[in-house]
Short mmCIF file of C-alpha atoms in Angstrom, two decimals:
data_model
loop_
_atom_site.label_atom_id
_atom_site.label_comp_id
_atom_site.label_asym_id
_atom_site.label_seq_id
_atom_site.Cartn_x
_atom_site.Cartn_y
_atom_site.Cartn_z
CA UNK D 1 0.00 0.00 0.00
CA UNK D 2 1.50 3.27 -1.09
CA UNK D 3 1.31 6.64 0.57
CA UNK D 4 -0.98 7.90 -2.18
CA UNK D 5 -3.45 5.09 -1.49
CA UNK D 6 -3.46 5.89 2.23
CA UNK D 7 -4.04 9.56 1.48
CA UNK D 8 -6.90 8.68 -0.90
CA UNK D 9 -8.59 6.41 1.65
CA UNK D 10 -8.21 9.03 4.39
CA UNK D 11 -9.51 11.77 2.11
CA UNK D 12 -12.52 9.69 1.14
CA UNK D 13 -13.16 8.78 4.77
CA UNK D 14 -13.04 12.40 5.90
CA UNK D 15 -15.35 13.39 3.05
CA UNK D 16 -17.85 10.71 4.09
CA UNK D 17 -17.67 11.94 7.70
CA UNK D 18 -18.27 15.55 6.67
CA UNK D 19 -21.05 14.63 4.24
CA UNK D 20 -22.78 12.44 6.82
CA UNK D 21 -22.43 14.81 9.78
CA UNK D 22 -23.29 18.03 7.92
CA UNK D 23 -27.13 17.81 7.87
CA UNK D 24 -27.61 17.32 11.64
CA UNK D 25 -25.00 19.96 12.40
CA UNK D 26 -26.62 22.46 10.04
CA UNK D 27 -30.05 21.76 11.54
CA UNK D 28 -28.66 22.30 15.03
CA UNK D 29 -26.93 25.51 13.94
CA UNK D 30 -30.04 26.94 12.29
CA UNK D 31 -32.29 26.09 15.24
CA UNK D 32 -29.77 27.54 17.71
CA UNK D 33 -29.47 30.72 15.66
CA UNK D 34 -33.25 31.10 15.42
CA UNK D 35 -33.67 30.58 19.17
CA UNK D 36 -30.87 33.07 19.88
CA UNK D 37 -32.51 35.69 17.70
CA UNK D 38 -35.87 35.02 19.40
CA UNK D 39 -34.25 35.37 22.83
CA UNK D 40 -32.58 38.63 21.83
CA UNK D 41 -35.78 40.12 20.43
CA UNK D 42 -37.93 39.12 23.41
CA UNK D 43 -35.22 39.68 26.08
CA UNK D 44 -35.73 36.16 27.41
CA UNK D 45 -32.45 34.96 28.89
CA UNK D 46 -33.37 31.33 29.61
CA UNK D 47 -30.38 29.10 28.86
CA UNK D 48 -32.36 25.86 28.69
CA UNK D 49 -34.74 27.16 26.01
CA UNK D 50 -32.52 25.93 23.17
CA UNK D 51 -32.28 22.30 24.27
CA UNK D 52 -35.77 21.00 23.50
CA UNK D 53 -36.06 22.54 19.98
CA UNK D 54 -32.57 21.29 19.11
CA UNK D 55 -33.36 17.78 20.33
CA UNK D 56 -36.62 17.72 18.37
CA UNK D 57 -34.90 19.11 15.27
CA UNK D 58 -32.08 16.59 15.47
CA UNK D 59 -34.56 13.75 15.97
CA UNK D 60 -36.57 14.85 12.92
CA UNK D 61 -33.39 15.27 10.88
CA UNK D 62 -32.22 11.77 11.78
CA UNK D 63 -35.66 10.34 10.97
CA UNK D 64 -35.72 12.00 7.55
CA UNK D 65 -32.06 11.64 6.56
CA UNK D 66 -31.03 8.60 8.59
CA UNK D 67 -31.41 6.19 5.69
CA UNK D 68 -29.26 8.37 3.43
CA UNK D 69 -26.62 8.80 6.13
CA UNK D 70 -26.47 5.07 6.81
CA UNK D 71 -26.22 4.29 3.09
CA UNK D 72 -23.25 6.69 2.81
CA UNK D 73 -21.43 4.88 5.60
CA UNK D 74 -22.33 1.42 4.28
CA UNK D 75 -21.12 2.31 0.79
CA UNK D 76 -17.80 3.56 2.15
CA UNK D 77 -17.27 0.44 4.28
CA UNK D 78 -18.28 -1.86 1.41
CA UNK D 79 -15.73 -0.17 -0.85
CA UNK D 80 -13.07 -0.57 1.83
CA UNK D 81 -13.78 -4.28 2.24
CA UNK D 82 -14.02 -4.81 -1.52
CA UNK D 83 -10.55 -3.32 -2.03
CA UNK D 84 -9.03 -4.98 1.05
CA UNK D 85 -6.75 -7.23 -1.00
CA UNK D 86 -5.28 -4.16 -2.70
CA UNK D 87 -4.60 -2.48 0.64
CA UNK D 88 -2.60 -5.34 2.18
CA UNK D 89 -0.08 -5.53 -0.67
#
């Protein structure tokens, strides 16, 4: 296994991680920003107000996109196992 192959596998793995983690992180960011703006406008300074909407948003995001996220990870792992004989040379 050459250095270029290791770099390619690591690059693909990091891309899969970013692609898979991006939707829940973006949902959490958008909900947190919306709650922060709401708190600023209404002068409510309750710190625990952001937790429930973020949990609900993350749950809905995982329900909607969970299949796609799991398929991304399965495809990456299948490709790794399929090319395993190339990697051990």
